[in-house]
Amino acid sequence: MRIEKVKELVLLDNASLGEIAHDLSFSSVPHLSNQFKKVTGLTITQYLKFRKK
């Protein structure tokens, strides 16, 4: 569920990954990034490129 919230927040462009990681109780940005990739199979950057097409 947290990754679904990350997906929403990164598309808004008004919050940094650091803020998102903190707000959703990830221990760090790398931890957030690793969890995102495990769940989605994409990095956050790849996800953003895919969604913005």
Coordinates of C-alpha atoms in Angstrom, one line a residue:
M1 CA 0.0 0.0 0.0
R2 CA 2.8 2.4 0.7
I3 CA 4.2 1.8 -2.8
E4 CA 0.8 2.8 -4.3
K5 CA 1.0 6.0 -2.3
V6 CA 4.6 6.6 -3.5
K7 CA 3.3 6.2 -7.1
E8 CA 0.7 8.9 -6.5
L9 CA 3.1 11.3 -4.8
V10 CA 6.0 11.0 -7.3
L11 CA 3.6 11.9 -10.1
L12 CA 2.6 15.2 -8.4
D13 CA 6.1 16.6 -8.7
N14 CA 5.7 18.8 -5.6
A15 CA 7.4 16.5 -3.1
S16 CA 11.0 15.3 -3.1
L17 CA 11.9 11.6 -2.7
G18 CA 13.3 12.6 0.7
E19 CA 10.0 14.0 1.8
I20 CA 8.1 11.1 0.5
A21 CA 10.4 8.6 2.2
H22 CA 10.1 10.5 5.5
D23 CA 6.3 10.9 5.3
L24 CA 5.7 7.2 4.5
S25 CA 8.2 6.0 7.2
F26 CA 10.9 4.6 4.9
S27 CA 14.3 4.6 6.6
S28 CA 16.0 6.4 3.7
V29 CA 15.6 7.3 0.0
P30 CA 17.7 4.2 -1.0
H31 CA 15.4 2.0 1.0
L32 CA 12.3 3.6 -0.7
S33 CA 13.9 3.1 -4.1
N34 CA 14.8 -0.5 -3.4
Q35 CA 11.3 -1.3 -2.1
F36 CA 9.8 0.4 -5.1
K37 CA 11.8 -1.6 -7.5
K38 CA 11.1 -4.9 -5.7
V39 CA 7.3 -4.3 -5.9
T40 CA 7.0 -2.7 -9.3
G41 CA 10.0 -4.1 -11.2
L42 CA 10.9 -0.5 -12.2
T43 CA 13.1 2.2 -10.8
I44 CA 11.2 5.4 -9.8
T45 CA 12.8 7.1 -12.8
Q46 CA 11.7 4.4 -15.2
Y47 CA 8.2 4.5 -13.7
L48 CA 8.0 8.3 -14.2
K49 CA 9.1 8.1 -17.8
F50 CA 6.6 5.3 -18.5
R51 CA 3.7 7.2 -16.8
K52 CA 4.5 10.5 -18.5
K53 CA 4.4 9.0 -22.1

